[in-house]
PDB file of C-alpha atoms in Angstrom:
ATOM      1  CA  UNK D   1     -21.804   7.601   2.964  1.00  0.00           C
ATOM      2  CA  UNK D   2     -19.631   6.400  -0.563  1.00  0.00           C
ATOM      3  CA  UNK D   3     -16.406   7.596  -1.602  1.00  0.00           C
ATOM      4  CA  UNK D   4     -15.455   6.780  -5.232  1.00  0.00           C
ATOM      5  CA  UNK D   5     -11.913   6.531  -5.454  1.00  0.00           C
ATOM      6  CA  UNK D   6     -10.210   6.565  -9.515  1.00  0.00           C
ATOM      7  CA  UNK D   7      -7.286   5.745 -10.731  1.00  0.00           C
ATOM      8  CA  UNK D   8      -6.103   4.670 -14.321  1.00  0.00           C
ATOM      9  CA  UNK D   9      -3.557   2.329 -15.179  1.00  0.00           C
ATOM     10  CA  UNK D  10      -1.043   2.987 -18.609  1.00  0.00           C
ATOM     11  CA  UNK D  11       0.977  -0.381 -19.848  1.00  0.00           C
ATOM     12  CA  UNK D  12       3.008  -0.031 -23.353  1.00  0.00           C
ATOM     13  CA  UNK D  13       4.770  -3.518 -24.323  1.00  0.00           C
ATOM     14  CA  UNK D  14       8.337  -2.575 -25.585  1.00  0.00           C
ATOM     15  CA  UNK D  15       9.443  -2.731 -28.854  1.00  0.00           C
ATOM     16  CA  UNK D  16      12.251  -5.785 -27.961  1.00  0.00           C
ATOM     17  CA  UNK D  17       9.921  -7.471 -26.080  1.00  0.00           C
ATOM     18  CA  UNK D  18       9.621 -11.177 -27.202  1.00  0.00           C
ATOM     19  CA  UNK D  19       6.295 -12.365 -26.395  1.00  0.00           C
ATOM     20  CA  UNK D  20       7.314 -15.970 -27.758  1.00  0.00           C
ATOM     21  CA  UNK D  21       9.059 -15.791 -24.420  1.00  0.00           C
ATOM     22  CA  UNK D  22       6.050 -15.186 -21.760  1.00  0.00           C
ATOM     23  CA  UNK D  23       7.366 -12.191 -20.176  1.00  0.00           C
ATOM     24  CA  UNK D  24       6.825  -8.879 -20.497  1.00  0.00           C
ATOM     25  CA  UNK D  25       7.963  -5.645 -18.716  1.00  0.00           C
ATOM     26  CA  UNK D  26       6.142  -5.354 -15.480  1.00  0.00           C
ATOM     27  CA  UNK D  27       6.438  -1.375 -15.188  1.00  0.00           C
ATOM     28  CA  UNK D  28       3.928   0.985 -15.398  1.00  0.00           C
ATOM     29  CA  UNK D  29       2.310   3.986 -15.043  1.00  0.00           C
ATOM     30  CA  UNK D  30      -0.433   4.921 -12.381  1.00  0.00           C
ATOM     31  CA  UNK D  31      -2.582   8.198 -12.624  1.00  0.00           C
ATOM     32  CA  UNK D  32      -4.806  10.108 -10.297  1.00  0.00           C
ATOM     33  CA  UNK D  33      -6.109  12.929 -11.420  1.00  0.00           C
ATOM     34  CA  UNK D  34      -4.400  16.220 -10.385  1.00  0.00           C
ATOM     35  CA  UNK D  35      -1.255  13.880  -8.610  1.00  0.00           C
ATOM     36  CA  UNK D  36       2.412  12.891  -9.627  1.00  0.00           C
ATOM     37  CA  UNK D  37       2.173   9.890 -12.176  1.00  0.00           C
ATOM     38  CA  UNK D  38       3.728   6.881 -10.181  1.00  0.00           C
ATOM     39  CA  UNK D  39       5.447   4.784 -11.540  1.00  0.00           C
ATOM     40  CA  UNK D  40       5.058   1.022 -10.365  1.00  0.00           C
ATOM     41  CA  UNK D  41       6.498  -2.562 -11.352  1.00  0.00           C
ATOM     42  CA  UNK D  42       6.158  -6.240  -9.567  1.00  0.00           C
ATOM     43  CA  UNK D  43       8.855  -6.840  -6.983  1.00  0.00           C
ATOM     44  CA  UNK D  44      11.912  -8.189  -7.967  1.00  0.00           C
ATOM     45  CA  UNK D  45      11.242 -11.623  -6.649  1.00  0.00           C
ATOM     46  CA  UNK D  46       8.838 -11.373  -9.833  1.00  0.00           C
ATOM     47  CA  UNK D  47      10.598 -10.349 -11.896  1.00  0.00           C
ATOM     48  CA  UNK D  48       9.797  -6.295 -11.334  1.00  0.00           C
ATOM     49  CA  UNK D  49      12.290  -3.388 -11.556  1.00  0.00           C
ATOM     50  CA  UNK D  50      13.210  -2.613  -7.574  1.00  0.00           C
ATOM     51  CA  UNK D  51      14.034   0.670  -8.055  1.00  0.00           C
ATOM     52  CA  UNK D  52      10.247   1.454  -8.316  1.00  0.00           C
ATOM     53  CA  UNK D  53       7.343   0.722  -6.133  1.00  0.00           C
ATOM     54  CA  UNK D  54       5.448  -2.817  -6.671  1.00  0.00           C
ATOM     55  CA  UNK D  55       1.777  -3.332  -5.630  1.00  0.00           C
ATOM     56  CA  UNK D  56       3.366  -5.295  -2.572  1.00  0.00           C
ATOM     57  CA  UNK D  57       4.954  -2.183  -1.291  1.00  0.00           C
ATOM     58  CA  UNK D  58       2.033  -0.119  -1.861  1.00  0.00           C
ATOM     59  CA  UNK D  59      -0.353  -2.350   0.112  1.00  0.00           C
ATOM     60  CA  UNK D  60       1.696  -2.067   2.880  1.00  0.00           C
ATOM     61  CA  UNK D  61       2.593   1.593   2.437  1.00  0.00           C
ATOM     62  CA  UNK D  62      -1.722   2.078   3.199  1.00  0.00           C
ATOM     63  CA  UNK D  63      -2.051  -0.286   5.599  1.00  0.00           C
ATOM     64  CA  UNK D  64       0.763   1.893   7.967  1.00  0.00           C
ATOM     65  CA  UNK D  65       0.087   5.559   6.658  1.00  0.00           C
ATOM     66  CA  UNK D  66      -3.785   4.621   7.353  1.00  0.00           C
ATOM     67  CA  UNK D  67      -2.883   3.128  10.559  1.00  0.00           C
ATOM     68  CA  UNK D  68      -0.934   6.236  11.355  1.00  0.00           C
ATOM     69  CA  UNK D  69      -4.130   8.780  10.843  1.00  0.00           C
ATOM     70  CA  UNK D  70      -6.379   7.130  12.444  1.00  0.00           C
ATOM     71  CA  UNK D  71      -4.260   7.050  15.275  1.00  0.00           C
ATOM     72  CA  UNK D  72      -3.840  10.805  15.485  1.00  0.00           C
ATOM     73  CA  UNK D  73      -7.256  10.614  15.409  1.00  0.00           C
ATOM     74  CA  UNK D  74      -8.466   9.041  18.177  1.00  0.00           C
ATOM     75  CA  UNK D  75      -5.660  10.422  20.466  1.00  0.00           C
ATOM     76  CA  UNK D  76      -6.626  13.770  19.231  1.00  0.00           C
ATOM     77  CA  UNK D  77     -10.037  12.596  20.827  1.00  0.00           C
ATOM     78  CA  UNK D  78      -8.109  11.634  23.703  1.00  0.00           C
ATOM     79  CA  UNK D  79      -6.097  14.480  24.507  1.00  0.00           C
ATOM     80  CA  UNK D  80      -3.358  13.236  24.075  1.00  0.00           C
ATOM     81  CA  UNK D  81      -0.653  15.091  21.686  1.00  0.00           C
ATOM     82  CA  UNK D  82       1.636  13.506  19.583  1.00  0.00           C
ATOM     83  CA  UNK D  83       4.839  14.965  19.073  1.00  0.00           C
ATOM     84  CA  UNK D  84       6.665  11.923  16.906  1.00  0.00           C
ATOM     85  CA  UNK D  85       5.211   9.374  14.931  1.00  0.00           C
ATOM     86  CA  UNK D  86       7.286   6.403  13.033  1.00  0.00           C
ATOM     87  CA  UNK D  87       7.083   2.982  12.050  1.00  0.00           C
ATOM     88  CA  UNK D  88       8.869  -0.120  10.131  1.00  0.00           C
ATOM     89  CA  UNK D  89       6.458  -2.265   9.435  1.00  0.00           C
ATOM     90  CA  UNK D  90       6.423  -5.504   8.144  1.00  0.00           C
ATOM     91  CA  UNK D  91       4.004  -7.778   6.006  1.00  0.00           C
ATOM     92  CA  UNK D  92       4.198 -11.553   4.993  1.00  0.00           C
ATOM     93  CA  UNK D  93       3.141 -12.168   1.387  1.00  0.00           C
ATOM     94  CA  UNK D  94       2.601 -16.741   0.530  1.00  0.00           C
ATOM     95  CA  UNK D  95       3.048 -17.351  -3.034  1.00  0.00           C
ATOM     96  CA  UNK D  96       1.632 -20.851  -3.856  1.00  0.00           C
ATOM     97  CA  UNK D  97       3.483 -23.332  -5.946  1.00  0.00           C
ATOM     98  CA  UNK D  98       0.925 -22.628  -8.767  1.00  0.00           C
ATOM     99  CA  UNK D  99       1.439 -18.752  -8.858  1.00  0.00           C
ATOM    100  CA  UNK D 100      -1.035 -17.483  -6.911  1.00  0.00           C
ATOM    101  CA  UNK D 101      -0.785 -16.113  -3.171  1.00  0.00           C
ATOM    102  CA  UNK D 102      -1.530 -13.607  -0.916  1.00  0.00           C
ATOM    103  CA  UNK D 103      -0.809 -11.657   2.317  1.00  0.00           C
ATOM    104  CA  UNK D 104      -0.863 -13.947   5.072  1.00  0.00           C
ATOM    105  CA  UNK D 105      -0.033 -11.458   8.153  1.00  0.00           C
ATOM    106  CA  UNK D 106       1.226  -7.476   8.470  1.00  0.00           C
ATOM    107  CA  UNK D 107       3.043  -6.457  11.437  1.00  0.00           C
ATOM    108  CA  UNK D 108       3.222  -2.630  12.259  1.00  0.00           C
ATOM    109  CA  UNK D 109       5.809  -1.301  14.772  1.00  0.00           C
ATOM    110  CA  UNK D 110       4.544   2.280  15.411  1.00  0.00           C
ATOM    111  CA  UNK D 111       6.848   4.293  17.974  1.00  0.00           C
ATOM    112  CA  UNK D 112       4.860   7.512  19.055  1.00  0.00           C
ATOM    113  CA  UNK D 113       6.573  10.068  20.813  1.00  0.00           C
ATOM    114  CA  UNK D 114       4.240  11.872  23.187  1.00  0.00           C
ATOM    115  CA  UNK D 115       4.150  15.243  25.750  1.00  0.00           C
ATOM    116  CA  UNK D 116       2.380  13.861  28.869  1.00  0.00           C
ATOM    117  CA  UNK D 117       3.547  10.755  31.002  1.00  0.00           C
ATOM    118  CA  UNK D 118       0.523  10.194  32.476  1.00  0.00           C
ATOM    119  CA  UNK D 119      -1.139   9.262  28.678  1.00  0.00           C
ATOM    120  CA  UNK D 120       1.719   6.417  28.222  1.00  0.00           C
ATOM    121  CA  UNK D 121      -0.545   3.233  28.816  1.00  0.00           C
ATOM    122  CA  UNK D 122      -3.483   5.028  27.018  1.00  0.00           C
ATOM    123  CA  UNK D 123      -1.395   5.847  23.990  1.00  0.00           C
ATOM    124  CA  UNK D 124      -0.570   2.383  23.781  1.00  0.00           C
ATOM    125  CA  UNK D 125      -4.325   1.146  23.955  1.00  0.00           C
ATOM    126  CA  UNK D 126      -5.194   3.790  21.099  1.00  0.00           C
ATOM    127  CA  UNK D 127      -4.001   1.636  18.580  1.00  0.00           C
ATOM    128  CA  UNK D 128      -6.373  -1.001  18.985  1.00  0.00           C
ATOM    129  CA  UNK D 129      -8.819   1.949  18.297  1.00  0.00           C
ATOM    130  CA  UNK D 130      -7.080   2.823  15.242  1.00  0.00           C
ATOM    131  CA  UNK D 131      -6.930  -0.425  14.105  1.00  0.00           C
ATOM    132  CA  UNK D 132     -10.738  -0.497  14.187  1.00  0.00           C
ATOM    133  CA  UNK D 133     -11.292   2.459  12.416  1.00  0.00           C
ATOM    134  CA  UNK D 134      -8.592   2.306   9.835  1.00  0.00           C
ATOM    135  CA  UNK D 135      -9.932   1.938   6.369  1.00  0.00           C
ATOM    136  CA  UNK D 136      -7.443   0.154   5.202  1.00  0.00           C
ATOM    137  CA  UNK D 137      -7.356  -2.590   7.985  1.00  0.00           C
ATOM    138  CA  UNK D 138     -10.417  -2.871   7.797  1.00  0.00           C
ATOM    139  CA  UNK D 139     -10.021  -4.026   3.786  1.00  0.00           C
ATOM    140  CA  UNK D 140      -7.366  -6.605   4.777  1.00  0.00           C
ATOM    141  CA  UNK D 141      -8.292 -10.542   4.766  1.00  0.00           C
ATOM    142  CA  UNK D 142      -4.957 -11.089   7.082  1.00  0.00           C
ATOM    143  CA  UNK D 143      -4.526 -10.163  10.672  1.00  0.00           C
ATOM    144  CA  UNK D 144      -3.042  -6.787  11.382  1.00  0.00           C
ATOM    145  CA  UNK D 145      -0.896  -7.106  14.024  1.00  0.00           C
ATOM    146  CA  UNK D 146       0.770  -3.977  16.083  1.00  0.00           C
ATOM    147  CA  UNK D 147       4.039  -4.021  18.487  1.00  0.00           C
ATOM    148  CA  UNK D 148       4.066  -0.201  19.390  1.00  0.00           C
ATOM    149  CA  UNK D 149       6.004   1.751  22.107  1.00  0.00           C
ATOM    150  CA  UNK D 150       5.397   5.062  23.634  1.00  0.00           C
ATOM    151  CA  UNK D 151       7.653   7.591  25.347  1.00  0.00           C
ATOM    152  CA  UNK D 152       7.608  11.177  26.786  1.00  0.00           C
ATOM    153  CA  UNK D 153       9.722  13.525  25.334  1.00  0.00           C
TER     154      UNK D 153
END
């Protein structure tokens, strides 16, 4: 089974840009049909605007929301229920001395709030399980690397 996924890209170069100078504004406009325009830019370490989202941030932002779904999945498989779910993850981007780069390592720190005691140790395993099924994770050429904790509330 395929899923085609679309999304179009807008760039304008502004009128008092010098391109004598080799730079040019790094912000621009994302669209997916029938969704808010977002509005991106490179991160300010290159040179971006940091009050918007960069490519960077986005990558992550996948990596933990897709974590996050696929582990409501499988606990829902599990019977186990999920009353919080949160996480401040982390992810390690190499930039080469000749420009190029790439992610070398994410870290997610998911802390899941659950109803039954008992469940604890297996809502801890789960997230192996997620990893393995998440879409994104499984589109990543770095490790994926999870420090979770569970409690009953």
């Amino acid at each position: 089974m395929k899923h085609l996924f679309k999304a179009q890209l807008n760039w304008t170069s502004k009128q008092n840009e010098d391109s004598s100078k080799r730079f040019y504004s790094k912000s621009h406009q994302i669209k997916i049909e029938g969704k808010s325009v977002l509005n991106v830019s490179a991160a300010k370490a290159f040179k971006g605007d940091p009050s918007l989202y960069n490519p960077e941030d986005l990558l992550l932002s996948s990596l933990v929301s897709c974590h996050m779904m696929s582990y409501l999945y499988v606990c829902s498989q599990n019977g186990i229920e999920v009353l919080e779910y949160s996480d401040n993850a982390e992810a390690t981007l190499e930039v080469n001395l000749d420009g190029s780069g790439c992610f070398v390592e994410a870290r997610l720190y998911p802390k899941v709030k659950i109803s039954n005691s008992d469940k604890i140790e297996l809502a801890l395993e789960l997230h192996q399980k997620a990893n393995q099924l998440c879409f994104i994770a499984n589109s990543c050429n770095f490790p994926v690397l999870h420090e979770a904790s569970c409690e009953v509330i």
